[in-house]
PDB file of C-alpha atoms in Angstrom:
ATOM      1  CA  UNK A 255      14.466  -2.025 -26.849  1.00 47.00           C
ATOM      2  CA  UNK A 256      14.212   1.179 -25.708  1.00 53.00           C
ATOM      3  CA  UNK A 257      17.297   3.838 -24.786  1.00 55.00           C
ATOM      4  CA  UNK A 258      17.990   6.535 -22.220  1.00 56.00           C
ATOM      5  CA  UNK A 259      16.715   9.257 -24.870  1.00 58.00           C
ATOM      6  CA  UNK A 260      13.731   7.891 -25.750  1.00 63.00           C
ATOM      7  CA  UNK A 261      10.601  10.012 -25.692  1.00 70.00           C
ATOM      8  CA  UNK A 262       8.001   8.334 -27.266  1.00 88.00           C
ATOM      9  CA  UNK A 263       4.781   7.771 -25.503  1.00 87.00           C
ATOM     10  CA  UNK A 264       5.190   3.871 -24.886  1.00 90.00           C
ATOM     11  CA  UNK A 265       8.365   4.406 -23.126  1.00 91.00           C
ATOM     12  CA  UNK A 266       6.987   6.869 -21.041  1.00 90.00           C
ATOM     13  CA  UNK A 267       3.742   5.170 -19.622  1.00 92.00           C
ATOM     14  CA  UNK A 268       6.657   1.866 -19.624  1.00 93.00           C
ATOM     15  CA  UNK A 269       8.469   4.080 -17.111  1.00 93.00           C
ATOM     16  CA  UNK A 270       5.467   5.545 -15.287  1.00 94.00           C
ATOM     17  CA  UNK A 271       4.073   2.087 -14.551  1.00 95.00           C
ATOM     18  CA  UNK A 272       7.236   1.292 -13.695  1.00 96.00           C
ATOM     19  CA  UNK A 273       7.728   3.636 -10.784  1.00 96.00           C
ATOM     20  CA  UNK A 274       4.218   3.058 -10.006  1.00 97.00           C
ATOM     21  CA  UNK A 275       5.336  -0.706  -9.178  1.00 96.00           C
ATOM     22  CA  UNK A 276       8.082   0.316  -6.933  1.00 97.00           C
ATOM     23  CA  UNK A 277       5.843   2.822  -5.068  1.00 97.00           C
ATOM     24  CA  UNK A 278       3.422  -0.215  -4.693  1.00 97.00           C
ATOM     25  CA  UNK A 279       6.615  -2.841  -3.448  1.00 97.00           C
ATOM     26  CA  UNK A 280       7.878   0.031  -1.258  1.00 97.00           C
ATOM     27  CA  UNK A 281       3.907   0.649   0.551  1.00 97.00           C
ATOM     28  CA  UNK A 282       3.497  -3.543   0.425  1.00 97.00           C
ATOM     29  CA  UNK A 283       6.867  -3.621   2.464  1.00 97.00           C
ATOM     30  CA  UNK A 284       6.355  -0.365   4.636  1.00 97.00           C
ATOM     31  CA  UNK A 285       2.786  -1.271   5.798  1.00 97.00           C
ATOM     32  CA  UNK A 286       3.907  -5.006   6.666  1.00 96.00           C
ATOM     33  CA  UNK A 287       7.012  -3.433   8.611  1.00 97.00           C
ATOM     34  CA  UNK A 288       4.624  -1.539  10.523  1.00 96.00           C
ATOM     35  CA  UNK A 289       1.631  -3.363  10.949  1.00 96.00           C
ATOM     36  CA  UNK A 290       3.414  -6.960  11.378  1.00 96.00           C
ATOM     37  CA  UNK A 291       5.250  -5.568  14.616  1.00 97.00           C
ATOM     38  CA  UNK A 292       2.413  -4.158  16.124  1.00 96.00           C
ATOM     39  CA  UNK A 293       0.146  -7.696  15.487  1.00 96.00           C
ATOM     40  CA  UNK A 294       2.884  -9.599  16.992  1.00 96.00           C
ATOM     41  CA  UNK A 295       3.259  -7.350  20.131  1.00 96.00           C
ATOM     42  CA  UNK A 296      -0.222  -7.116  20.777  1.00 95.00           C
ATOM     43  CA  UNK A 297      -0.024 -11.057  20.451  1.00 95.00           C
ATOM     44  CA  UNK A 298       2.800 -10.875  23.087  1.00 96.00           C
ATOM     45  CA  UNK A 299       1.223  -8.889  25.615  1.00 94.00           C
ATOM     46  CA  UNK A 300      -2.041 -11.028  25.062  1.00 94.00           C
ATOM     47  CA  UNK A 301      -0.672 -14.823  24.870  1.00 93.00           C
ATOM     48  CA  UNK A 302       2.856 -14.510  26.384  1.00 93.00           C
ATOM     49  CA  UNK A 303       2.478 -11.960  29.399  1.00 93.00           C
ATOM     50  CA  UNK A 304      -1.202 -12.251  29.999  1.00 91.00           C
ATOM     51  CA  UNK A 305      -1.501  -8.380  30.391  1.00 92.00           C
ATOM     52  CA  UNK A 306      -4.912  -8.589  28.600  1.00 92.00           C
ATOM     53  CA  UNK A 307      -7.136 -11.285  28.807  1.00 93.00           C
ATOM     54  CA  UNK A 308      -7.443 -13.726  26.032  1.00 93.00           C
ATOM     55  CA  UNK A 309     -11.106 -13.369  25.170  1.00 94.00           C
ATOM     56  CA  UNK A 310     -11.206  -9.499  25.217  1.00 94.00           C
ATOM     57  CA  UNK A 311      -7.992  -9.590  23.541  1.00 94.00           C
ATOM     58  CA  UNK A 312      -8.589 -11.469  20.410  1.00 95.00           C
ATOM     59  CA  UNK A 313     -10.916  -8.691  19.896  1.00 96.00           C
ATOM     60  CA  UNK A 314      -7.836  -6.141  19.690  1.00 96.00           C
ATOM     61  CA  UNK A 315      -5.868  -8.415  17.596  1.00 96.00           C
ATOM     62  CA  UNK A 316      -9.155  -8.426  15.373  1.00 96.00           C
ATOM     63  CA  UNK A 317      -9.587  -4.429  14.821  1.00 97.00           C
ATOM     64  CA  UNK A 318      -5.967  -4.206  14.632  1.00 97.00           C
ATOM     65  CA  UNK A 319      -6.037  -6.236  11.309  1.00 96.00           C
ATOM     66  CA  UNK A 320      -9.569  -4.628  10.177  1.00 97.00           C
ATOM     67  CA  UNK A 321      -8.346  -1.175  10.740  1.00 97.00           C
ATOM     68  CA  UNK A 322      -5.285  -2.085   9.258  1.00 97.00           C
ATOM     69  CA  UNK A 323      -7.020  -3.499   6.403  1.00 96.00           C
ATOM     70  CA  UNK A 324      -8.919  -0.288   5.556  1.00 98.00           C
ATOM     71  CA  UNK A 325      -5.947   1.501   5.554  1.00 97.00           C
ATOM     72  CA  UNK A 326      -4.152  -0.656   3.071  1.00 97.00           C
ATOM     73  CA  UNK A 327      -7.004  -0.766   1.024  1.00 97.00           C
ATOM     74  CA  UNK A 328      -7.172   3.395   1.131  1.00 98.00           C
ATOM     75  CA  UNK A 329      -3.607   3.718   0.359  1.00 97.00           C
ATOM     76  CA  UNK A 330      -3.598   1.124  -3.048  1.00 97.00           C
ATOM     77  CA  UNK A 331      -6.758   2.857  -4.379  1.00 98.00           C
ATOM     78  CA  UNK A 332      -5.075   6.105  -3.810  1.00 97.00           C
ATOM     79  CA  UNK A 333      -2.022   5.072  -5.192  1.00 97.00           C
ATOM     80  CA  UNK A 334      -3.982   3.417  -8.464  1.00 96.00           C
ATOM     81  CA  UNK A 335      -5.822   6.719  -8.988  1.00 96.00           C
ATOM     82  CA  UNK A 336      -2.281   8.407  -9.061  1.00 95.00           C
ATOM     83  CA  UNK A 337      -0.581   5.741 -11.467  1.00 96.00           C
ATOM     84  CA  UNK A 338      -4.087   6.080 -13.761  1.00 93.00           C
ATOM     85  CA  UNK A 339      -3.608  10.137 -13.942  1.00 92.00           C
ATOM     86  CA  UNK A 340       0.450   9.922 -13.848  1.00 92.00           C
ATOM     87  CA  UNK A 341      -0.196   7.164 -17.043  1.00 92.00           C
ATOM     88  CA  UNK A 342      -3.224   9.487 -18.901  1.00 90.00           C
ATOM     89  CA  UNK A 343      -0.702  12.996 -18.443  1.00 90.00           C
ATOM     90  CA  UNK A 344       2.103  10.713 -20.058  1.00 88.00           C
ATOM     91  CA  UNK A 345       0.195   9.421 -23.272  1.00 88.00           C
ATOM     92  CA  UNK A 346      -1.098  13.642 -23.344  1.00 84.00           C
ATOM     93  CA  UNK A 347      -4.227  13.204 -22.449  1.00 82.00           C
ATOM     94  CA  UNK A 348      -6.464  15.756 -20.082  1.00 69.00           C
ATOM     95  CA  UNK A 349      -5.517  14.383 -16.698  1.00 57.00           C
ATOM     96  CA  UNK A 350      -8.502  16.645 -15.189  1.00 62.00           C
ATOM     97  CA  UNK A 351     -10.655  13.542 -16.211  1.00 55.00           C
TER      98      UNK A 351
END
C-alpha cells in the first residue's frame, strides 16, 4: 500500500498512469458527446426530414465517422506519447528521448 507521502518511483509512474487513464475516460466521453450528437442529427435531417437525399447523404454520415475517426485516433496517439514522456520524466529518465 502506498501513502499520501510517498515518493518512490513506483508510486509515481502508479499515479502518472493513473491520471493518464482519466485523461483517456474524460477524451473517450468528450469525443462521443460531441461526435454522437452530430451523427444523430445528420441522421435526422437525412432519414427523418428528408432535407438531404438518402443516397448522397449516407455519404455525409460516412466522412462524418471517417473524419471523426482520424481525429480520435490523433488525439489517443498524442495522448500515449504524453503518458510515455510524463511516465519516463517520473522514473528520471531523459524525457528528450
Amino acid at each position: 500500500m502506498s501513502y499520501a507521502g510517498e515518493s518512490s518511483i513506483e508510486a509515481r509512474v502508479r499515479a502518472v498512469t493513473a491520471d493518464f487513464g482519466r485523461r483517456q475516460t474524460r477524451l473517450f466521453i468528450t469525443f462521443a458527446l460531441i461526435e454522437g450528437p452530430v451523427l444523430l442529427l445528420l441522421a435526422v435531417a437525412i432519414y427523418g426530414f428528408e432535407l438531404i437525399d438518402p443516397e448522397v447523404g449516407i455519404w455525409f454520415i460516412v466522412a462524418v465517422a471517417v473524419v471523426g475517426g482520424f481525429l480520435m485516433s490523433a488525439l489517443l496517439m498524442r495522448l500515449m506519447q504524453a503518458r510515455v514522456r510524463a511516465v519516463a520524466q517520473a522514473k528520471g529518465e531523459n524525457p528528450l528521448f
